[in-house]
Amino acid sequence: MSDQTPPRSSYHHGDLRAQLIDAVRDLVETHGPDGFSVAEAARRAGVSSAAPYKHFRDRPALLRAVASEGMDRLRSAMEAARASHPPGSIAAIAAIGQAYVDFARSGPGVFRLVFGLTEGHEEDPHLEEKGFGCFAVVLQAVAAVLGKSLDDPMVQSRAYTLWTCVHGHSFLIIDRKTKGKFEMADEWGFLMQVTASIIGAE
Amino acid sequence: MSDQTPPRSSYHHGDLRAQLIDAVRDLVETHGPDGFSVAEAARRAGVSSAAPYKHFRDRPALLRAVASEGMDRLRSAMEAARASHPPGSIAAIAAIGQAYVDFARSGPGVFRLVFGLTEGHEEDPHLEEKGFGCFAVVLQAVAAVLGKSLDDPMVQSRAYTLWTCVHGHSFLIIDRKTKGKFEMADEWGFLMQVTASIIGAE
DNA sequence: CTTGCAAAGTAAGCACCGCTAACTTAAGTA
DNA sequence: TACTTAAGTTAGCGGTGCTTACTTTGCAAG
């Protein structure tokens, strides 16, 4: 919608790779991860349908690039959220969760792409590591609250449980499973309460 | 793999609709929800590529039928799990969760289809209702434990929180996000603990 | 028993897609 | 300035979703 074929002057595009990623992110958001086509992305970048294959091996590779970029944004958001609250506080953890949910809500397509084991994810350990990097943010915050080390089993367990809740909540929201019957009035309150009840459990 | 074009004698197939759904479930499981093609499903049923459109309006409709059938199986499994434990017990709730996770693990493709807002889900309130029907199973179990009515806000809130955990856990498993770093040793113990800590929270 | 109709199959074909191959343009370096 | 090579191009193959027009068949009314 925004940059529909700005007819370039030079034969070489110059910034195709980045522009393709932008276009794909847009398409994934509007048509879903499987509704996107590399041909359409090429069209948006004002380039022939074969051009993308000079920059990406195949369709999954292009999607993986978008997912990777999404992971980076997610991690940044989580870290920023944590930093905006006192270290070692419950609120810091809840804020990470809020950032996670906000990320999902503001870009369901990319969120589904990031977590979702789409085609050909296997051969990308890079992406997997970034995922663990995100989890590490939660892990650190939980360790700080409990006053234990990162690899303490209790820290791992509590952090994982929290992750499942936030992850599940995010999916239920973007998949509209709560529509009508279950509108969340005070999401921050929900996150705080869940965090407290899971962290404080024995 | 199982029924590859059993060359039928009669012109009319006789059982195409059901056989298509079977084929699609298989394909979704092996190639993912977006990797499936109605042409391939038709091939498996030993029928021309146009035949499916006599039974389903379009591709999404076919997928929706598979999702709907999956919902039914999920609900049955959840109800059976609940029935196999004393009413009003924590274990009954955990068992529902276990059934949910097992369903996801035994059929990730269909699970992703059932929860996942694939193309054209909107125009199917039928499916939506079935989803709430599944949630109702959890709701009843939670109400039984807390000794309150179904529409009590606390029941709703606790049930939803439990749902987010189990839902998130399921997704993290089938998306392999726990691989290596986070193998769950005792899943039943995990579910029991989570249930207890969420149900017992103030 | 025949007839006629609607349901359920077919083949042919359009537009689009992913991807490849062979070619062309242009930018940078020896 | 000549060569190499990255980054574009067009053309085209096979597969896909879906439609159209046609054919076969089961069934129900007369």
mmCIF file of C-alpha atoms in Angstrom, chain A residues 18 20-30 66 69-70 73 110:
data_model
loop_
_atom_site.group_PDB
_atom_site.id
_atom_site.type_symbol
_atom_site.label_atom_id
_atom_site.label_comp_id
_atom_site.label_asym_id
_atom_site.label_seq_id
_atom_site.Cartn_x
_atom_site.Cartn_y
_atom_site.Cartn_z
ATOM 1 C CA ALA A 18 15.991 -5.190 3.111
ATOM 2 C CA LEU A 20 11.943 -7.592 0.440
ATOM 3 C CA ILE A 21 11.983 -8.308 4.128
ATOM 4 C CA ASP A 22 9.860 -5.245 4.731
ATOM 5 C CA ALA A 23 7.397 -6.289 2.059
ATOM 6 C CA VAL A 24 7.187 -9.820 3.383
ATOM 7 C CA ARG A 25 6.601 -8.604 6.921
ATOM 8 C CA ASP A 26 3.743 -6.541 5.596
ATOM 9 C CA LEU A 27 2.263 -9.381 3.590
ATOM 10 C CA VAL A 28 2.595 -11.872 6.410
ATOM 11 C CA GLU A 29 0.742 -9.453 8.621
ATOM 12 C CA THR A 30 -2.102 -8.888 6.210
ATOM 13 C CA VAL A 66 11.675 -12.152 8.637
ATOM 14 C CA GLU A 69 14.359 -9.993 12.483
ATOM 15 C CA GLY A 70 11.187 -10.436 14.501
ATOM 16 C CA ARG A 73 12.652 -6.979 17.968
ATOM 17 C CA VAL A 110 5.272 -12.394 12.550
#
